[in-house]
Tab-separated table of C-alpha atoms in Angstrom:
chain	number	residue	atom	x	y	z
R	1	MET	CA	104.520	113.356	109.547
R	2	TYR	CA	104.719	115.472	106.420
R	3	SER	CA	107.935	116.536	104.743
R	4	GLU	CA	108.777	120.245	104.545
R	5	TYR	CA	107.782	120.135	100.893
R	6	VAL	CA	104.338	118.755	101.714
R	7	LYS	CA	103.872	121.172	104.580
R	8	ARG	CA	104.239	124.060	102.157
R	9	LEU	CA	101.383	122.626	100.118
R	10	ILE	CA	99.009	121.852	102.979
R	11	ALA	CA	97.685	124.391	105.456
R	12	GLN	CA	96.263	123.371	108.792
R	13	ASN	CA	93.068	125.309	108.006
R	14	LEU	CA	91.599	127.754	105.481
R	15	GLY	CA	92.865	130.749	107.468
R	16	GLU	CA	96.452	129.529	107.218
R	17	ALA	CA	95.930	128.855	103.520
R	18	GLN	CA	94.888	132.503	103.127
R	19	LEU	CA	98.214	133.600	104.609
R	20	THR	CA	100.561	131.077	102.980
R	21	GLY	CA	98.946	130.529	99.594
R	22	ALA	CA	98.838	126.767	100.144
R	23	ALA	CA	97.006	124.781	97.490
R	24	TRP	CA	95.460	122.343	99.986
R	25	ALA	CA	94.098	122.755	103.485
R	26	LYS	CA	92.711	120.548	106.221
R	27	HIS	CA	89.014	121.177	106.716
R	28	LYS	CA	85.991	119.499	108.268
R	29	LYS	CA	82.702	119.749	106.432
R	30	GLN	CA	79.449	119.225	108.249
R	31	GLY	CA	78.716	115.565	108.851
R	32	GLN	CA	82.076	114.421	107.466
R	33	PRO	CA	85.449	113.628	109.022
R	34	GLU	CA	88.308	116.069	108.616
R	35	GLN	CA	89.931	115.746	105.219
R	36	ILE	CA	92.370	117.580	103.005
R	37	TYR	CA	90.629	119.782	100.453
R	38	ARG	CA	91.720	121.760	97.436
R	39	VAL	CA	91.587	125.448	98.291
R	40	ARG	CA	89.656	127.629	95.874
R	41	TYR	CA	89.125	131.362	95.872
R	42	GLU	CA	85.451	132.170	95.364
R	43	PRO	CA	84.497	135.769	94.532
R	44	GLN	CA	81.420	137.286	96.147
R	45	ILE	CA	78.691	139.379	94.544
R	46	GLY	CA	79.292	142.405	96.784
R	47	GLY	CA	82.994	142.402	95.969
R	48	GLY	CA	85.965	140.609	97.409
R	49	GLY	CA	85.902	136.900	97.992
R	50	GLN	CA	86.821	134.086	100.294
R	51	LEU	CA	88.628	130.772	100.322
R	52	VAL	CA	86.469	127.655	100.261
R	53	ALA	CA	87.168	123.961	100.478
R	54	ALA	CA	86.506	122.472	97.030
R	55	ASP	CA	87.214	118.848	96.064
R	56	SER	CA	88.790	116.606	98.650
R	57	LEU	CA	92.167	115.018	98.087
R	58	ARG	CA	90.470	111.605	98.197
R	59	SER	CA	87.930	112.509	95.519
R	60	TYR	CA	90.781	113.618	93.257
R	61	GLY	CA	92.561	110.312	93.777
R	62	MET	CA	89.361	108.318	93.310
R	63	ARG	CA	88.519	109.683	89.883
R	64	ASN	CA	92.097	109.202	88.705
R	65	LEU	CA	92.385	105.537	89.655
R	66	ALA	CA	92.749	103.326	86.604
R	67	SER	CA	89.668	101.358	87.683
R	68	LYS	CA	87.605	104.581	87.739
R	69	GLN	CA	88.795	106.292	84.573
R	70	ARG	CA	86.010	107.340	82.254
R	71	GLY	CA	88.046	108.224	79.185
R	72	ASN	CA	89.570	104.790	78.567
R	73	ASN	CA	87.082	101.935	78.829
R	74	ASP	CA	89.587	99.185	77.998
R	75	ARG	CA	92.022	100.262	80.675
R	76	ARG	CA	89.238	100.714	83.235
R	77	ASN	CA	87.855	97.234	82.563
R	78	ALA	CA	91.347	95.719	82.741
R	79	ALA	CA	92.099	97.430	86.054
R	80	GLN	CA	88.778	96.285	87.513
R	81	ALA	CA	89.437	92.692	86.447
R	82	LEU	CA	92.888	92.723	88.068
R	83	LEU	CA	91.479	94.051	91.340
R	84	ASP	CA	89.592	90.774	91.774
R	85	LEU	CA	92.916	88.948	92.130
R	86	ASN	CA	93.808	90.792	95.334
R	87	VAL	CA	93.122	89.186	98.695
R	88	ASN	CA	91.915	92.512	100.080
R	89	TYR	CA	91.359	95.917	98.537
R	90	ASP	CA	90.217	99.248	99.977
R	91	GLU	CA	89.444	101.799	97.281
R	92	ASN	CA	89.552	104.689	99.744
R	93	LYS	CA	93.116	103.796	100.717
R	94	ALA	CA	93.976	103.380	97.054
R	95	ALA	CA	92.531	106.809	96.240
R	96	ASP	CA	94.343	108.431	99.169
R	97	LYS	CA	97.694	107.010	98.109
R	98	TYR	CA	97.273	107.999	94.464
R	99	ALA	CA	96.408	111.578	95.412
R	100	ARG	CA	99.251	111.913	97.904
R	101	ILE	CA	101.803	110.659	95.379
R	102	ASN	CA	100.483	112.772	92.551
R	103	GLN	CA	99.363	115.946	94.283
R	104	LEU	CA	101.424	116.186	97.461
R	105	GLN	CA	104.713	114.556	96.457
R	106	GLY	CA	104.749	115.875	92.905
R	107	LYS	CA	105.452	112.397	91.519
R	108	GLU	CA	103.833	110.075	88.992
R	109	VAL	CA	102.071	106.840	89.907
R	110	HIS	CA	103.549	103.706	88.359
R	111	HIS	CA	101.895	100.314	88.779
R	112	LEU	CA	104.448	97.675	89.760
R	113	THR	CA	102.455	94.968	87.959
R	114	GLU	CA	101.582	97.076	84.945
R	115	ILE	CA	97.898	96.935	84.150
R	116	ASP	CA	98.074	96.655	80.347
R	117	THR	CA	100.911	94.118	80.420
R	118	PHE	CA	99.529	91.782	83.043
R	119	ILE	CA	95.950	91.756	81.762
R	120	ARG	CA	97.204	90.742	78.298
R	121	ALA	CA	99.433	88.026	79.732
R	122	LEU	CA	96.744	86.585	81.999
R	123	ARG	CA	93.933	86.701	79.447
R	124	ASN	CA	96.030	84.715	76.966
R	125	ALA	CA	96.962	82.049	79.519
R	126	ALA	CA	95.145	78.826	80.312
R	127	PRO	CA	92.866	79.018	83.383
R	128	GLU	CA	95.166	76.863	85.511
R	129	ALA	CA	98.168	78.989	84.527
R	130	GLN	CA	96.266	82.163	85.449
R	131	ILE	CA	95.446	80.844	88.897
R	132	LYS	CA	98.859	79.365	89.690
R	133	GLY	CA	100.805	82.287	88.255
R	134	ALA	CA	98.776	84.952	90.049
R	135	ALA	CA	98.841	82.948	93.300
R	136	ALA	CA	102.641	82.695	93.133
R	137	LEU	CA	102.957	86.469	92.715
R	138	LEU	CA	100.515	87.173	95.553
R	139	ASP	CA	102.519	84.826	97.780
R	140	ASP	CA	105.630	86.837	96.887
R	141	GLY	CA	104.017	90.090	98.007
R	142	PHE	CA	102.778	91.376	94.656
R	143	THR	CA	99.372	93.011	94.249
R	144	PHE	CA	97.398	94.059	91.177
R	145	GLY	CA	95.585	97.020	89.686
R	146	ASP	CA	95.049	100.062	91.900
R	147	HIS	CA	95.954	98.314	95.145
R	148	PRO	CA	97.923	100.779	97.336
R	149	ARG	CA	100.975	98.501	97.455
R	150	ASN	CA	100.974	98.306	93.658
R	151	GLN	CA	101.287	102.095	93.366
R	152	ILE	CA	104.925	103.179	93.117
R	153	ALA	CA	105.936	106.850	93.310
R	154	LEU	CA	108.372	107.843	90.557
R	155	PHE	CA	109.677	111.268	89.606
R	156	GLY	CA	108.425	112.415	86.229
R	157	ASP	CA	109.910	114.800	83.717
R	158	PRO	CA	110.936	117.967	85.629
R	159	ALA	CA	109.318	120.041	82.889
R	160	ASN	CA	105.943	118.457	83.600
R	161	VAL	CA	105.780	117.834	87.329
R	162	PRO	CA	102.303	116.748	88.484
R	163	GLY	CA	100.569	118.195	91.474
R	164	ALA	CA	98.600	121.252	92.382
R	165	ARG	CA	99.945	124.649	91.436
R	166	SER	CA	99.903	127.496	93.886
R	167	ARG	CA	97.060	129.981	93.544
R	168	SER	CA	99.459	132.277	91.667
R	169	GLY	CA	99.982	129.500	89.100
R	170	GLU	CA	103.459	128.386	90.184
R	171	ARG	CA	104.264	124.715	89.910
R	172	ASN	CA	105.801	123.128	92.972
R	173	LEU	CA	109.004	121.292	92.008
R	174	PRO	CA	110.119	118.941	94.815
R	175	LEU	CA	113.479	119.946	96.238
R	176	ASN	CA	114.688	116.330	96.055
R	177	HIS	CA	113.862	115.931	92.356
R	178	PRO	CA	116.843	114.145	90.723
R	179	GLY	CA	116.640	116.366	87.650
R	180	LYS	CA	115.575	113.540	85.346
R	181	GLY	CA	112.510	111.394	85.042
R	182	GLU	CA	112.259	107.882	86.481
R	183	HIS	CA	109.059	106.815	84.771
R	184	GLN	CA	108.299	107.069	81.042
R	185	THR	CA	111.542	108.810	80.106
R	186	ASP	CA	115.008	107.844	78.891
R	187	GLY	CA	116.559	105.723	81.592
R	188	GLY	CA	113.184	105.331	83.284
R	189	VAL	CA	111.503	102.197	84.612
R	190	HIS	CA	109.633	101.342	81.401
R	191	GLN	CA	112.837	101.505	79.372
R	192	ARG	CA	114.715	99.450	81.949
R	193	VAL	CA	112.070	96.682	81.899
R	194	ASP	CA	112.394	96.564	78.103
R	195	GLU	CA	116.176	96.213	78.431
R	196	ILE	CA	115.795	93.332	80.890
R	197	HIS	CA	113.365	91.536	78.575
R	198	ASN	CA	115.728	92.024	75.651
R	199	LEU	CA	118.605	90.633	77.724
R	200	TYR	CA	116.690	87.412	78.423
R	201	ASN	CA	115.128	87.160	74.952
R	202	LEU	CA	111.620	87.825	76.279
R	203	PRO	CA	108.838	89.674	74.411
R	204	ASN	CA	108.737	93.473	74.567
R	205	THR	CA	105.929	94.467	76.915
R	206	ASN	CA	105.233	97.606	74.875
R	207	GLU	CA	104.305	95.467	71.872
R	208	MET	CA	101.056	93.994	73.127
R	209	GLU	CA	100.337	91.824	70.083
R	210	SER	CA	103.811	90.292	70.340
R	211	LEU	CA	103.218	89.601	74.038
R	212	GLU	CA	99.886	87.921	73.288
R	213	ARG	CA	101.373	85.736	70.546
R	214	TYR	CA	104.225	84.686	72.816
R	215	MET	CA	101.866	83.807	75.656
R	216	SER	CA	99.593	81.814	73.357
R	217	SER	CA	102.557	79.779	72.084
R	218	LEU	CA	103.399	78.450	75.553
R	219	THR	CA	102.087	75.409	77.373
R	220	PRO	CA	100.171	76.007	80.641
R	221	ASP	CA	103.272	75.166	82.700
R	222	GLN	CA	105.343	77.608	80.661
R	223	GLN	CA	102.653	80.284	80.963
R	224	GLU	CA	102.699	79.942	84.750
R	225	SER	CA	106.484	80.368	84.753
R	226	PHE	CA	106.309	83.391	82.448
R	227	ILE	CA	103.764	85.125	84.688
R	228	LYS	CA	106.232	84.762	87.552
R	229	VAL	CA	109.011	86.052	85.289
R	230	LEU	CA	106.934	89.146	84.477
R	231	GLY	CA	106.564	89.994	88.147
R	232	GLN	CA	110.303	89.797	88.773
R	233	THR	CA	111.344	91.751	85.653
R	234	HIS	CA	109.023	94.602	86.620
R	235	ARG	CA	110.245	94.579	90.221
R	236	LYS	CA	113.866	94.539	89.062
R	237	GLY	CA	113.233	97.440	86.679
R	238	ILE	CA	112.103	99.640	89.572
R	239	GLN	CA	114.934	98.518	91.833
R	240	ASP	CA	117.539	99.276	89.167
R	241	VAL	CA	116.223	102.776	88.489
R	242	LYS	CA	115.641	103.651	92.150
R	243	ASN	CA	118.979	102.083	93.141
R	244	ILE	CA	117.392	99.978	95.852
R	245	GLY	CA	119.679	98.225	98.341
R	246	GLU	CA	122.021	95.562	97.005
R	247	SER	CA	120.524	92.750	99.107
R	248	ALA	CA	117.014	93.432	97.770
R	249	GLN	CA	118.314	93.467	94.202
R	250	LYS	CA	120.086	90.151	94.752
R	251	ARG	CA	116.889	88.552	96.081
R	252	THR	CA	114.935	89.750	93.057
R	253	THR	CA	117.631	88.583	90.637
R	254	LEU	CA	117.608	85.124	92.255
R	255	LYS	CA	113.823	84.885	91.994
R	256	LEU	CA	113.973	86.030	88.363
R	257	GLU	CA	116.603	83.430	87.500
R	258	ASN	CA	114.604	80.684	89.205
R	259	ALA	CA	111.481	81.636	87.246
R	260	LEU	CA	113.477	81.793	84.006
R	261	SER	CA	114.949	78.374	84.773
R	262	ASP	CA	111.465	76.920	85.180
R	263	LEU	CA	110.374	78.531	81.906
R	264	TYR	CA	113.336	77.375	79.818
R	265	MET	CA	113.516	73.890	81.343
R	266	SER	CA	109.845	73.403	80.544
R	267	LYS	CA	110.525	74.463	76.950
R	268	LEU	CA	113.479	72.091	76.779
R	269	ARG	CA	111.423	69.171	78.057
R	270	ALA	CA	108.769	69.935	75.447
R	271	LEU	CA	111.384	69.817	72.683
R	272	THR	CA	113.162	66.666	73.931
R	273	PRO	CA	111.562	63.412	72.651
R	274	LYS	CA	110.438	60.956	75.289
R	275	LYS	CA	112.522	57.812	75.682
R	276	ASP	CA	109.692	55.390	75.037
R	277	GLU	CA	108.862	57.157	71.760
R	278	THR	CA	112.345	57.391	70.290
R	279	MET	CA	115.203	55.657	72.037
R	280	ASP	CA	113.582	52.226	72.126
R	281	LYS	CA	112.613	52.471	68.471
R	282	ARG	CA	115.922	53.763	67.148
R	283	PHE	CA	118.298	51.499	69.055
R	284	ALA	CA	118.279	47.724	69.443
R	285	ASP	CA	118.712	45.917	72.748
R	286	ASP	CA	122.323	45.705	74.017
R	287	SER	CA	122.411	41.910	73.605
R	288	VAL	CA	121.466	42.184	69.927
R	289	LEU	CA	124.034	44.925	69.377
R	290	GLY	CA	126.675	42.777	71.082
R	291	ALA	CA	125.924	39.819	68.823
R	292	TYR	CA	125.997	42.014	65.734
R	293	ARG	CA	129.322	43.484	66.859
R	294	GLN	CA	130.741	39.964	67.177
R	295	ALA	CA	129.613	39.110	63.658
R	296	LEU	CA	131.377	42.178	62.256
R	297	THR	CA	134.637	41.893	64.183
R	298	GLY	CA	134.769	38.294	65.235
R	299	SER	CA	135.212	39.368	68.823
R	300	THR	CA	133.651	41.272	71.655
R	301	ARG	CA	135.144	44.627	72.742
R	302	ALA	CA	137.074	42.734	75.402
R	303	ASP	CA	138.741	40.468	72.803
R	304	SER	CA	142.206	41.311	71.614
R	305	PRO	CA	142.582	42.066	67.877
R	306	GLY	CA	144.486	38.778	67.466
R	307	ALA	CA	141.520	36.775	68.679
R	308	ASN	CA	139.252	37.854	65.816
R	309	ARG	CA	137.965	35.082	63.611
R	310	ASP	CA	135.023	34.306	61.402
R	311	ARG	CA	132.173	32.583	63.132
R	312	ALA	CA	128.460	31.933	62.766
R	313	LEU	CA	126.071	34.329	64.437
R	314	VAL	CA	122.942	33.104	66.173
R	315	ILE	CA	120.348	35.724	67.135
R	316	ASP	CA	117.209	35.020	69.103
R	317	SER	CA	114.590	36.991	67.173
R	318	GLY	CA	111.719	35.989	69.456
R	319	GLY	CA	110.243	33.713	66.779
R	320	GLY	CA	113.004	31.151	66.557
R	321	ASP	CA	116.760	31.349	66.148
R	322	VAL	CA	118.102	33.148	63.074
R	323	THR	CA	121.541	31.910	61.987
R	324	ILE	CA	123.925	33.994	59.917
R	325	GLU	CA	126.665	31.639	58.681
R	326	GLU	CA	130.296	32.652	58.734
R	327	GLY	CA	131.474	34.571	55.729
R	328	VAL	CA	128.097	36.119	55.025
R	329	LEU	CA	129.252	39.533	56.323
R	330	ARG	CA	132.647	39.135	54.635
R	331	SER	CA	133.478	38.380	50.987
R	332	ASN	CA	136.625	36.461	50.030
R	333	GLY	CA	138.435	37.828	53.009
R	334	LYS	CA	137.811	41.354	51.754
R	335	ASN	CA	135.677	44.187	53.030
R	336	GLY	CA	132.709	45.661	51.290
R	337	ASN	CA	134.922	47.522	48.851
R	338	GLY	CA	136.353	44.212	47.636
R	339	ASN	CA	139.967	45.294	48.065
R	340	GLY	CA	140.941	43.869	51.415
R	341	LYS	CA	141.821	47.313	52.803
R	342	ASN	CA	139.987	49.410	55.303
R	343	GLY	CA	137.782	51.886	53.537
R	344	LYS	CA	137.396	55.526	54.644
R	345	HIS	CA	134.108	56.275	56.315
């Protein structure tokens, strides 16, 4: 079922396109299944002209997929590499969806897992982090590259609406256009993702070198957690801008907080010294501390102050008893300051 807006763009056949001025029409070429084709007026030598079916809607979508772009080799190679992460991928379905979003709905295609961001993050992660991080996102319903489910339709700037113009040159502005862009504009998804990253003290995804340095500074466990964080921040950015249902936003927020918890707890563990490397070396055994405490105070903590008295201290050092005679830790009944009064510490 097509919306009224789409119906105005697509004619059921070339004859209807002649009458309505539709930019696209359903047509069946010899030996091919029926498809939607761009309508073109072709003049004839003897005068006049006729409408013909030019490029198909699918062929338009195919050449505009990121993995098929000819003008940007780096982006094409990145998109192709990300496609390999998907469990299944049909490029015809991907092309059809891109073209319908861009040409029939008058919207821009946004990749949920942004191609440039995710390829930089994954390429700077350890192999095990790549595998575990990508697997976790796939398990959560994410896809990569040009996969149809990774293509999100967002309204662009109303002054530059994509899509086919009518044959008279008029641009078709969708009736439900909100009047402001949702994509690469103020208040759009890209800006919202940046705000979320700033809120959680994460690297700006528009600064690719900063993202690479951050990723390289993490341990494999932290890299895995950050890959999961990236998925949730990008999902939340879209949900915030599109005002998706409250329950869906809560689920995403919970997943984001869980991933952030894993990331920060891993960092904390990396910064906290291990017990066997520090605690045992810095602090003596409780029995030795208890004996030393007795030598200083003349009593255990359980003794009353009136029970304090000088006594000899015997410590088992492991190589024979070591005896500290009474009075060694005191001098003439005075403390270390030699004045018999408690000193300030």
